Coordinates of C-alpha atoms in Angstrom, one line a residue:
M194 CA -25.2 29.7 28.4
R195 CA -27.2 28.6 31.4
R196 CA -25.3 30.0 34.2
S197 CA -25.0 28.5 37.9
L198 CA -23.2 28.2 41.6
G199 CA -21.4 25.5 42.6
I200 CA -19.9 24.9 46.1
S201 CA -16.4 23.1 47.4
V202 CA -16.0 20.1 49.7
Y203 CA -12.8 18.4 50.9
P204 CA -13.5 15.2 52.4
D205 CA -10.2 14.8 54.4
Q206 CA -10.7 18.5 56.1
A207 CA -14.6 17.2 57.6
P208 CA -16.8 14.3 58.4
V209 CA -18.5 13.5 55.4
E210 CA -21.6 13.8 57.2
A211 CA -20.9 17.8 57.3
F212 CA -20.8 17.8 53.8
V213 CA -23.7 15.4 53.0
D214 CA -25.5 18.3 54.7
Y215 CA -23.7 21.3 53.1
I216 CA -24.3 20.2 49.6
K217 CA -28.2 19.0 50.7
K218 CA -28.3 23.2 51.5
A219 CA -26.8 24.5 49.1
H220 CA -28.9 22.2 46.4
A221 CA -31.9 23.6 48.4
C222 CA -30.6 27.7 47.3
G223 CA -30.2 26.1 43.5
F224 CA -26.7 25.4 43.6
T225 CA -25.7 22.3 40.8
R226 CA -22.3 22.1 40.7
I227 CA -19.7 20.7 42.8
F228 CA -15.4 21.0 43.8
T229 CA -13.8 19.4 44.9
C230 CA -9.7 17.9 45.1
L231 CA -7.9 14.6 44.4
I232 CA -4.6 16.2 44.5
S233 CA -3.9 16.1 47.9
V234 CA -5.8 12.5 48.3
A235 CA -3.2 9.6 48.4
E236 CA -4.0 6.3 47.0
G237 CA -6.4 3.9 48.9
A238 CA -7.2 6.4 51.7
S239 CA -9.9 6.3 53.1
S240 CA -11.4 9.5 52.1
F241 CA -12.3 8.1 48.3
E242 CA -14.9 6.2 50.1
D243 CA -15.8 9.7 51.6
F244 CA -15.8 10.7 47.6
K245 CA -18.3 7.8 46.7
Q246 CA -21.1 8.9 49.0
I247 CA -20.5 12.4 48.0
C248 CA -21.0 11.6 44.6
K249 CA -23.8 9.6 45.3
T250 CA -25.8 12.6 47.5
A251 CA -24.9 14.9 44.5
S252 CA -25.9 12.9 42.0
E253 CA -29.7 11.9 43.5
L254 CA -29.5 15.6 43.8
G255 CA -29.1 16.0 40.2
M256 CA -25.6 18.1 40.9
M257 CA -22.4 17.6 38.8
V258 CA -19.3 16.9 40.8
I259 CA -15.7 17.6 39.2
A260 CA -12.3 17.1 40.8
D261 CA -9.1 18.5 40.4
V262 CA -6.2 16.2 39.4
S263 CA -3.2 16.4 38.0
P264 CA -0.4 14.2 36.1
E265 CA 1.1 13.0 39.9
V266 CA -2.5 11.6 40.6
F267 CA -2.8 9.7 37.4
E268 CA 0.9 8.1 38.3
T269 CA -0.4 7.8 41.8
L270 CA -3.6 6.1 40.6
G271 CA -1.8 4.2 38.4
T272 CA -4.0 4.9 35.5
T273 CA -3.6 7.2 32.2
Y274 CA -5.5 9.8 30.5
T275 CA -6.6 7.2 27.6
D276 CA -8.6 5.2 31.2
L277 CA -10.5 7.6 33.3
S278 CA -12.6 4.4 34.6
F279 CA -11.1 5.0 38.1
F280 CA -12.8 8.6 38.1
K281 CA -16.1 7.2 37.0
E282 CA -16.1 4.7 39.9
L283 CA -15.9 7.1 42.4
G284 CA -19.3 8.6 40.7
L285 CA -17.3 12.1 39.1
S286 CA -18.9 14.1 36.6
G287 CA -15.5 15.1 35.5
I288 CA -12.2 15.6 35.9
R289 CA -10.3 19.4 36.0
L290 CA -6.7 18.9 34.9
D291 CA -4.9 21.8 37.5
L292 CA -1.5 21.3 35.4
G293 CA -2.1 19.9 32.0
Y294 CA -0.3 17.8 29.3
S295 CA 1.0 18.8 25.7
G296 CA -2.8 19.2 24.1
N297 CA -3.6 16.4 21.7
E298 CA -4.0 14.0 25.6
E299 CA -6.4 16.3 26.3
S300 CA -7.7 15.9 23.1
F301 CA -8.0 12.4 23.6
M302 CA -9.5 12.5 27.0
T303 CA -12.7 14.4 25.4
F304 CA -13.8 11.2 24.0
N305 CA -13.6 9.3 27.1
D306 CA -15.9 6.1 27.5
E307 CA -17.0 7.4 31.0
A308 CA -18.4 10.6 29.1
L309 CA -16.5 12.4 31.6
M310 CA -16.7 16.5 31.3
I311 CA -12.7 17.8 30.8
E312 CA -12.2 20.5 32.5
I313 CA -9.1 23.1 31.9
N314 CA -7.3 25.7 34.0
M315 CA -8.4 29.0 32.7
S316 CA -5.8 31.1 34.6
G317 CA -2.4 30.8 32.7
G318 CA -3.2 33.0 29.6
T319 CA -0.8 31.1 26.9
K320 CA -2.2 29.7 23.9
Y321 CA -3.3 25.9 25.9
L322 CA -6.6 26.3 25.1
E323 CA -5.6 27.0 21.1
N324 CA -3.7 24.2 21.4
I325 CA -5.6 21.5 22.6
L326 CA -8.2 22.8 19.9
S327 CA -6.2 21.9 17.2
Y328 CA -6.0 18.4 17.8
Q329 CA -9.5 18.2 17.4
P330 CA -10.9 17.6 20.5
D331 CA -15.2 16.9 21.5
V332 CA -15.9 20.4 22.2
S333 CA -18.9 19.4 23.9
K334 CA -16.8 17.8 27.4
L335 CA -14.4 20.6 27.1
I336 CA -15.0 23.4 29.6
G337 CA -12.8 25.5 31.8
C338 CA -12.4 27.1 35.3
H339 CA -9.6 29.3 37.0
N340 CA -7.8 28.7 39.6
F341 CA -8.3 30.3 43.2
Y342 CA -5.4 31.7 45.7
P343 CA -5.2 30.7 49.2
H344 CA -2.4 33.1 49.5
R345 CA -3.7 37.2 50.0
Y346 CA -1.9 39.1 47.0
T347 CA -1.6 36.2 44.6
G348 CA -5.2 36.4 42.9
L349 CA -5.2 37.7 39.6
S350 CA -5.7 40.8 38.5
R351 CA -8.9 42.2 36.8
D352 CA -7.0 42.3 33.4
H353 CA -5.3 38.7 33.2
F354 CA -8.5 37.6 34.7
M355 CA -10.5 39.1 31.3
K356 CA -8.1 38.4 29.2
C357 CA -7.9 34.7 30.4
S358 CA -11.4 34.3 30.2
R359 CA -12.4 36.4 26.7
Q360 CA -10.2 33.3 25.3
F361 CA -12.0 30.8 26.3
K362 CA -15.8 32.6 25.6
K363 CA -15.0 33.6 21.9
K364 CA -14.4 29.4 21.1
G365 CA -17.8 29.3 23.1
I366 CA -16.2 27.3 25.9
R367 CA -18.2 27.1 29.3
T368 CA -16.4 28.8 32.2
A369 CA -16.1 29.0 36.1
A370 CA -14.4 30.5 38.7
F371 CA -14.1 31.1 42.3
V372 CA -15.4 32.9 45.2
N373 CA -14.5 32.9 48.4
S374 CA -16.6 33.1 51.8
H375 CA -16.3 34.9 54.6
S376 CA -17.7 32.3 56.7
A377 CA -15.6 29.1 55.4
D378 CA -12.7 27.9 57.6
F379 CA -10.7 26.2 55.0
G380 CA -10.0 25.1 51.5
P381 CA -7.9 22.1 49.9
W382 CA -3.9 23.6 51.8
P383 CA -3.1 24.9 55.3
V384 CA -2.7 28.9 53.7
N385 CA -6.3 30.3 54.6
E386 CA -6.2 33.8 53.6
G387 CA -9.4 33.4 51.6
L388 CA -9.8 31.5 48.6
C389 CA -11.0 33.4 45.5
T390 CA -9.6 33.8 41.8
L391 CA -9.6 37.9 41.9
E392 CA -7.1 39.3 44.5
A393 CA -9.6 42.1 44.2
H394 CA -12.6 40.0 45.4
R395 CA -11.0 39.2 48.3
T396 CA -12.4 41.1 51.2
L397 CA -15.8 42.0 49.0
P398 CA -19.1 40.0 50.2
I399 CA -20.1 37.1 48.2
E400 CA -22.6 38.9 46.9
V401 CA -20.2 41.7 44.9
Q402 CA -18.0 38.7 44.3
A403 CA -20.6 36.8 42.2
K404 CA -22.6 39.8 40.7
D405 CA -19.4 40.8 39.3
L406 CA -18.6 37.7 37.7
F407 CA -21.7 37.1 36.2
G408 CA -21.2 41.3 35.3
T409 CA -18.4 40.6 33.3
G410 CA -20.9 38.2 30.8
L411 CA -17.9 36.0 30.2
I412 CA -18.2 33.6 33.2
D413 CA -21.1 31.1 33.9
D414 CA -19.8 29.1 36.8
V415 CA -20.0 31.0 40.3
I416 CA -18.0 28.4 42.5
I417 CA -17.7 28.9 46.4
A418 CA -13.9 28.1 46.9
N419 CA -13.8 27.4 50.7
A420 CA -16.4 25.7 53.3
F421 CA -18.0 25.4 54.7
A422 CA -20.3 28.6 53.6
S423 CA -22.8 30.1 55.4
D424 CA -27.1 29.1 55.1
A425 CA -26.8 33.1 54.6
E426 CA -24.6 33.5 52.1
L427 CA -26.1 30.1 50.1
E428 CA -29.0 32.0 50.3
A429 CA -28.1 35.6 49.4
L430 CA -26.2 33.9 45.9
G431 CA -29.0 31.6 45.5
A432 CA -31.7 34.5 45.5
L433 CA -29.4 36.7 43.0
S434 CA -29.9 36.9 39.1
P435 CA -27.0 35.3 37.5
Y436 CA -27.9 37.0 34.3
M437 CA -28.8 40.8 35.3
L438 CA -27.0 42.9 37.4
E439 CA -29.2 44.1 40.8
L440 CA -27.7 46.7 42.7
K441 CA -29.0 47.2 45.8
A442 CA -30.2 50.7 47.1
E443 CA -31.5 53.0 50.0
L444 CA -34.1 55.2 48.8
E445 CA -35.5 58.9 50.8
S446 CA -37.5 58.0 52.9
D447 CA -39.9 60.9 51.4
L448 CA -39.5 60.0 47.8
P449 CA -42.5 61.2 46.1
D450 CA -43.9 57.7 44.0
V451 CA -43.2 58.7 40.3
M452 CA -39.5 58.7 41.3
R453 CA -39.8 55.5 43.1
R454 CA -41.3 53.9 40.3
I455 CA -38.7 55.2 38.0
V456 CA -35.7 53.3 40.3
L457 CA -37.3 50.2 41.1
E458 CA -39.6 49.0 38.6
E459 CA -38.5 50.7 35.4
P460 CA -35.8 49.0 33.5
H461 CA -32.3 50.9 33.1
F462 CA -29.3 50.7 31.0
N463 CA -26.1 52.5 31.1
R464 CA -25.7 54.2 27.6
G465 CA -23.6 53.3 25.1
D466 CA -21.9 57.2 24.8
V467 CA -20.6 56.8 28.5
S468 CA -19.9 59.4 30.9
A469 CA -17.1 59.8 33.1
Y470 CA -19.3 61.1 35.9
M471 CA -22.4 58.9 36.1
I472 CA -23.8 55.9 34.5
R473 CA -27.4 57.4 32.5
S474 CA -30.7 55.1 32.3
T475 CA -32.6 57.8 29.9
Q476 CA -35.3 55.5 29.1
S477 CA -37.7 57.4 32.1
R478 CA -37.2 60.9 30.0
V479 CA -39.5 59.8 27.9
K480 CA -41.7 57.6 28.9
Y481 CA -42.3 60.2 31.7
K482 CA -42.0 63.0 29.5
G483 CA -44.6 65.7 30.4
T484 CA -44.6 64.1 34.1
H485 CA -43.6 67.2 36.9
F486 CA -40.5 66.8 38.7
E487 CA -40.3 68.8 41.6
P488 CA -36.8 69.6 43.2
F489 CA -36.8 68.3 46.3
N490 CA -33.4 67.1 47.5
T491 CA -30.6 69.1 46.1
A492 CA -28.0 68.3 48.1
P493 CA -24.3 67.8 47.3
I494 CA -24.0 64.8 45.1
R495 CA -21.5 62.0 46.3
R496 CA -20.1 58.7 44.6
G497 CA -22.7 56.5 44.5
D498 CA -25.2 58.3 44.7
I499 CA -29.2 57.9 42.4
L500 CA -30.4 61.2 40.6
I501 CA -33.4 61.7 39.2
E502 CA -33.3 64.9 36.9
S503 CA -35.7 67.7 37.9
S504 CA -38.1 69.4 35.3
L505 CA -35.7 72.2 35.9
Y506 CA -33.8 70.6 33.5
T507 CA -36.2 71.0 31.0
R508 CA -35.7 68.1 28.8
Y509 CA -33.6 66.3 31.3
A510 CA -36.4 65.9 33.5
G511 CA -36.7 62.5 34.6
E512 CA -34.1 60.5 33.7
L513 CA -32.0 58.5 36.1
Q514 CA -28.7 58.6 37.3
I515 CA -25.5 57.1 39.1
A516 CA -23.1 59.1 40.3
L517 CA -19.6 57.8 40.0
R518 CA -18.0 60.3 41.6
D519 CA -18.1 63.3 43.6
M520 CA -19.9 66.4 42.0
E521 CA -21.3 69.7 42.1
N522 CA -25.1 70.0 42.1
S523 CA -26.5 73.0 39.8
G524 CA -29.5 73.2 42.1
R525 CA -31.6 70.8 39.7
T526 CA -30.6 67.3 39.8
N527 CA -32.7 65.3 43.3
V528 CA -30.6 62.8 45.2
V529 CA -33.3 59.8 45.0
G530 CA -31.6 57.7 46.8
R531 CA -28.3 55.7 47.2
I532 CA -26.4 52.3 46.2
S533 CA -25.5 50.3 49.2
E534 CA -21.7 51.1 50.0
D535 CA -20.9 47.3 50.0
E536 CA -21.8 47.4 46.0
L537 CA -20.1 50.9 45.1
Y538 CA -17.2 48.4 44.1
L539 CA -19.8 47.4 41.2
L540 CA -20.5 50.6 38.9
D541 CA -17.2 50.5 37.5
R542 CA -17.5 47.5 35.9
I543 CA -20.9 48.7 34.9
E544 CA -20.2 48.1 30.7
P545 CA -21.7 50.6 27.9
W546 CA -25.6 49.4 27.0
Q547 CA -25.1 46.6 30.1
K548 CA -28.9 46.1 31.8
F549 CA -29.2 46.8 35.3
R550 CA -31.9 47.1 38.2
M551 CA -32.0 48.4 41.8
K552 CA -33.9 46.7 44.5
V553 CA -34.6 48.7 48.2
S554 CA -31.3 47.2 50.8
E555 CA -32.8 45.5 53.6
N556 CA -31.0 47.7 55.9
D557 CA -33.6 50.8 54.0

């Protein structure tokens, strides 16, 4: 599935003009979807007009807008799961069911006359999706999205997140999860201790959060949960590849050209017979067989160091590795650079056979 980026807007929290400007900035950076929330908006509130203006702007830019709703919202608005016309009149592309029904109602919703997408909560860990599928929905209108968590320490554990995400991916359902902007001031609720799906992401740089979610292979859409993300954050997410992990590297200043090419230009993958001590990318030793690799920097090895074996290691000469822990250097391994400190978190997430590449950090 094509992967995408999204932002969140909360019209009752700031002037609509600020959100329109924010949407235009995000679109310019390649963002294609918007999350918003109807749960806290009362019937007849002036912000419904703001919703319409936001949806109009998004539609003109080709962006999708999905709003969080609950059974209480249906009751407040005087509508039912068999009549979604109100949401279409707002200009929405779909609705997200924060709290669901029995399964049959969700199935009916996917056949709505307005062709709205029906997004369901992915974070419960129950058989909710399987139950909906048992009622024969139109799966082309069914998508999933995780929760976000404004209270510190309440976000999902990685094990639970992976379990829930696999449930949806195995059924071919489009998936989404949230990341936290460190420049943003608010979300839909008064508590504001960051806003993300995975608790481990709460304090990480936004790029690392997004790279991790895409890197799982289980998340199609990454959405910034809080507002307003900074221009720098929008640009950083817009520039990253959603399909291949790209690690920022700081290289030794006197690095020989051939080693620099190996780090930055050769395709890399983590061997299937994984080591607990290092990520091994071995194709460079095949391509550069016969090249002499002088041992020039054989310092003690630290977690995150980028390594290239010298010719003293004979058949391993030219192999690239990334250290997963501190190790003794035999005197035959060159330390040619280092993964940026902010991205060391990602090293333990690289799966067997996963492809990746490296680029020079702006600080290098």
